[in-house]
PDB file of C-alpha atoms in Angstrom:
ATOM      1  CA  UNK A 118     -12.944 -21.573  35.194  1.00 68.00           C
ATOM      2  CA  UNK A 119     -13.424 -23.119  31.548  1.00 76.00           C
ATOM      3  CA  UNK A 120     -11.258 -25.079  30.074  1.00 82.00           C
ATOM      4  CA  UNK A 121     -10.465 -26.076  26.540  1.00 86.00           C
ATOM      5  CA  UNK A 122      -9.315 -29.928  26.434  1.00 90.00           C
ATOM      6  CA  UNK A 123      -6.568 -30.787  23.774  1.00 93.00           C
ATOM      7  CA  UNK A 124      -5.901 -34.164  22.277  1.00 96.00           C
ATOM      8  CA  UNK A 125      -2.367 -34.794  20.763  1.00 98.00           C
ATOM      9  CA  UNK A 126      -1.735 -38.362  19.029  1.00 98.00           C
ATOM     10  CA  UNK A 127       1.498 -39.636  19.654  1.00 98.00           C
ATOM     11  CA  UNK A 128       3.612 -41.621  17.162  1.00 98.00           C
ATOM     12  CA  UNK A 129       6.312 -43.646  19.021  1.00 98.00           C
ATOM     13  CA  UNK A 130       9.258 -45.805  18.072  1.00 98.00           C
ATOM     14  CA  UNK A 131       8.742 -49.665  17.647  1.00 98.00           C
ATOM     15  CA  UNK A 132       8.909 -51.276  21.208  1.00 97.00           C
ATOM     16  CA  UNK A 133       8.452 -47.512  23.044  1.00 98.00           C
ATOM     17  CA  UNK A 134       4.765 -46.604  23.619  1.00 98.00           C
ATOM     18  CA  UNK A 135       4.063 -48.092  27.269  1.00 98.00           C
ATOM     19  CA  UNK A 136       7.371 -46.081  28.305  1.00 98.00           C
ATOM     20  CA  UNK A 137       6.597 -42.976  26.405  1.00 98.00           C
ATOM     21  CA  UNK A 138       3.063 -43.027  27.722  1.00 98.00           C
ATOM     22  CA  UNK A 139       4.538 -43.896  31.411  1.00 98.00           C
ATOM     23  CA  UNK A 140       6.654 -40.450  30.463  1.00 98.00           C
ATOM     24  CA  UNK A 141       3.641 -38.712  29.352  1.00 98.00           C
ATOM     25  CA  UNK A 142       1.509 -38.658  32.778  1.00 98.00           C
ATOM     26  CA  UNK A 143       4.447 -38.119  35.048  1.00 98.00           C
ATOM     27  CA  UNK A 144       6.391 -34.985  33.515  1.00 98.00           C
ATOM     28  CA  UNK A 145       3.167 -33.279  32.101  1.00 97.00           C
ATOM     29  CA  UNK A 146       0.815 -31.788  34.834  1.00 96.00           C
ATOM     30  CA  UNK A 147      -1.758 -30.477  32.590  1.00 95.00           C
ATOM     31  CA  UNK A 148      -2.329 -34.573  31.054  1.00 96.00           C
ATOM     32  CA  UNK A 149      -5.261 -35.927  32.406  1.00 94.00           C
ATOM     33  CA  UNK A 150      -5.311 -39.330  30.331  1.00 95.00           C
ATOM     34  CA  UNK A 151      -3.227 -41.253  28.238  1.00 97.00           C
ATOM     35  CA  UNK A 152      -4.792 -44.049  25.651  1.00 97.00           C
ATOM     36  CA  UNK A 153      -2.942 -46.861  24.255  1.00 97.00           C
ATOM     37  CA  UNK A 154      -4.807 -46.866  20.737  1.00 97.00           C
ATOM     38  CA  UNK A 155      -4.583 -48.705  17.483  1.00 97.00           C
ATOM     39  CA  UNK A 156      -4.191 -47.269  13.923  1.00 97.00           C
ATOM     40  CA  UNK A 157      -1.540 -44.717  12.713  1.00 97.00           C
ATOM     41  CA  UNK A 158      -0.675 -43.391  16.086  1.00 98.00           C
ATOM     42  CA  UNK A 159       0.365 -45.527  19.023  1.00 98.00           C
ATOM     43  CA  UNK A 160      -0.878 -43.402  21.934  1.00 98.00           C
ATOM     44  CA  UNK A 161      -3.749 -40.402  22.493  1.00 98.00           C
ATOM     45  CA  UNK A 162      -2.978 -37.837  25.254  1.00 98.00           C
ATOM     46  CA  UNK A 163      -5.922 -35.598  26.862  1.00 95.00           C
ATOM     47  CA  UNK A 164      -4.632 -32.382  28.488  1.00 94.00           C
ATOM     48  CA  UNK A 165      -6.555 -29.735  30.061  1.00 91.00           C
ATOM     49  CA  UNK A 166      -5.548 -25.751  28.888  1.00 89.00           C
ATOM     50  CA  UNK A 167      -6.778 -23.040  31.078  1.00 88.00           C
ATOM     51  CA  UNK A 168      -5.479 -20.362  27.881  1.00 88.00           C
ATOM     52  CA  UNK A 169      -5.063 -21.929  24.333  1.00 89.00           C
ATOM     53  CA  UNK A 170      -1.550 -19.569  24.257  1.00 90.00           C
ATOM     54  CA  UNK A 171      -0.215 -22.291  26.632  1.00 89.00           C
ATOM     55  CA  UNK A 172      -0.629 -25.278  24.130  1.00 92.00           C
ATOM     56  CA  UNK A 173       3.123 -24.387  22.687  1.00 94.00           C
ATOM     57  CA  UNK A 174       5.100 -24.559  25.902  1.00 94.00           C
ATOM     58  CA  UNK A 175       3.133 -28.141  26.187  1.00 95.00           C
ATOM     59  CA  UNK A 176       3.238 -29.621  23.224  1.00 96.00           C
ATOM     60  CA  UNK A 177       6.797 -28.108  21.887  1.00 95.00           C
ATOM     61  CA  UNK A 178       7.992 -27.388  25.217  1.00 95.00           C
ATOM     62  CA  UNK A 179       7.435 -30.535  27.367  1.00 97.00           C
ATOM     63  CA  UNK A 180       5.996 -33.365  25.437  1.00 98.00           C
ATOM     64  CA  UNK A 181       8.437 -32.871  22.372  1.00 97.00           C
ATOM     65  CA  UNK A 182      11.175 -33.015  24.775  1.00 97.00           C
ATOM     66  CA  UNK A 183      10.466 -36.813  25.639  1.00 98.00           C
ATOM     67  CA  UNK A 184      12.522 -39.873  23.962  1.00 98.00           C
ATOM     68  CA  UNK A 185      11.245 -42.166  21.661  1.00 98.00           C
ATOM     69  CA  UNK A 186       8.226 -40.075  20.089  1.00 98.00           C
ATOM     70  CA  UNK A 187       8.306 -39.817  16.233  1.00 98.00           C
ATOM     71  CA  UNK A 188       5.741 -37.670  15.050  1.00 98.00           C
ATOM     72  CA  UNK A 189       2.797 -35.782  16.807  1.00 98.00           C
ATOM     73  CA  UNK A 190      -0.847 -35.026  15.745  1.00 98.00           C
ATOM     74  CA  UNK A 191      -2.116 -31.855  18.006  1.00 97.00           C
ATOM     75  CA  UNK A 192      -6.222 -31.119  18.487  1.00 94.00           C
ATOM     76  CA  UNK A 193      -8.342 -28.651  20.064  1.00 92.00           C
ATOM     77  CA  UNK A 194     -11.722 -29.302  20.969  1.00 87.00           C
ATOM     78  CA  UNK A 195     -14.480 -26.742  20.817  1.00 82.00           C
ATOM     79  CA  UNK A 196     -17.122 -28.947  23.041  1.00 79.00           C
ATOM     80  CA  UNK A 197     -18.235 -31.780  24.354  1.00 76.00           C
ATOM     81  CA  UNK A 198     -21.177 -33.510  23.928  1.00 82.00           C
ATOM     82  CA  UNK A 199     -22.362 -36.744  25.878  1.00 80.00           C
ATOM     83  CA  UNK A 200     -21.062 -37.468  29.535  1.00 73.00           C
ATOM     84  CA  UNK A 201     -17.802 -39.327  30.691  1.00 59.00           C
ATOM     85  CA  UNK A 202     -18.060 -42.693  30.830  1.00 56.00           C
ATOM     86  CA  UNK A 203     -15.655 -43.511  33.195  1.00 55.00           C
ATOM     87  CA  UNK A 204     -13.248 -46.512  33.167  1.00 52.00           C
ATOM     88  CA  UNK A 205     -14.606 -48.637  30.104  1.00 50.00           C
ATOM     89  CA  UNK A 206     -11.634 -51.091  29.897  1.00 47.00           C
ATOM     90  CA  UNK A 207     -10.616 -53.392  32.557  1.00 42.00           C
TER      91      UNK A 207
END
């Protein structure tokens, strides 16, 4: 089965992302990784989607549903080029 992998920047209150991100991977099955990032956004969530139709019940459904998150930024990614480089931060 093919997936399509969707990336959703999170924007979290002041003092909230480590929490939020905790949240993230335990009440979303189809998260495979969340990244603590720099910039405008405090966090970057990678989810899996077996059928696009199911990025809704996700993103508005589940993740939306979690304290302390501000604003989203949702992504779809048509492929991937490159391999995964594994754990790159100690």
């Amino acid at each position: 089965m093919s997936y399509t992998r969707l990336f959703i920047q999170v924007k979290c209150e002041p003092g909230f992302a480590d929490e939020v991100g905790a949240q993230i991977v335990d009440q979303i099955d189809e998260v495979l990784e969340v990244y603590s990032t720099t910039g405008n956004y405090d966090l970057l969530v990678k989810a899996k989607l077996a059928d696009v139709q199911k990025m809704a019940p996700i993103v508005q459904g589940k993740l939306h549903k979690i304290g302390h998150i501000r604003e989203t930024n949702t992504f779809l990614s048509f492929s991937v080029f490159g391999r995964d480089i594994g754990e790159f931060v100690s």
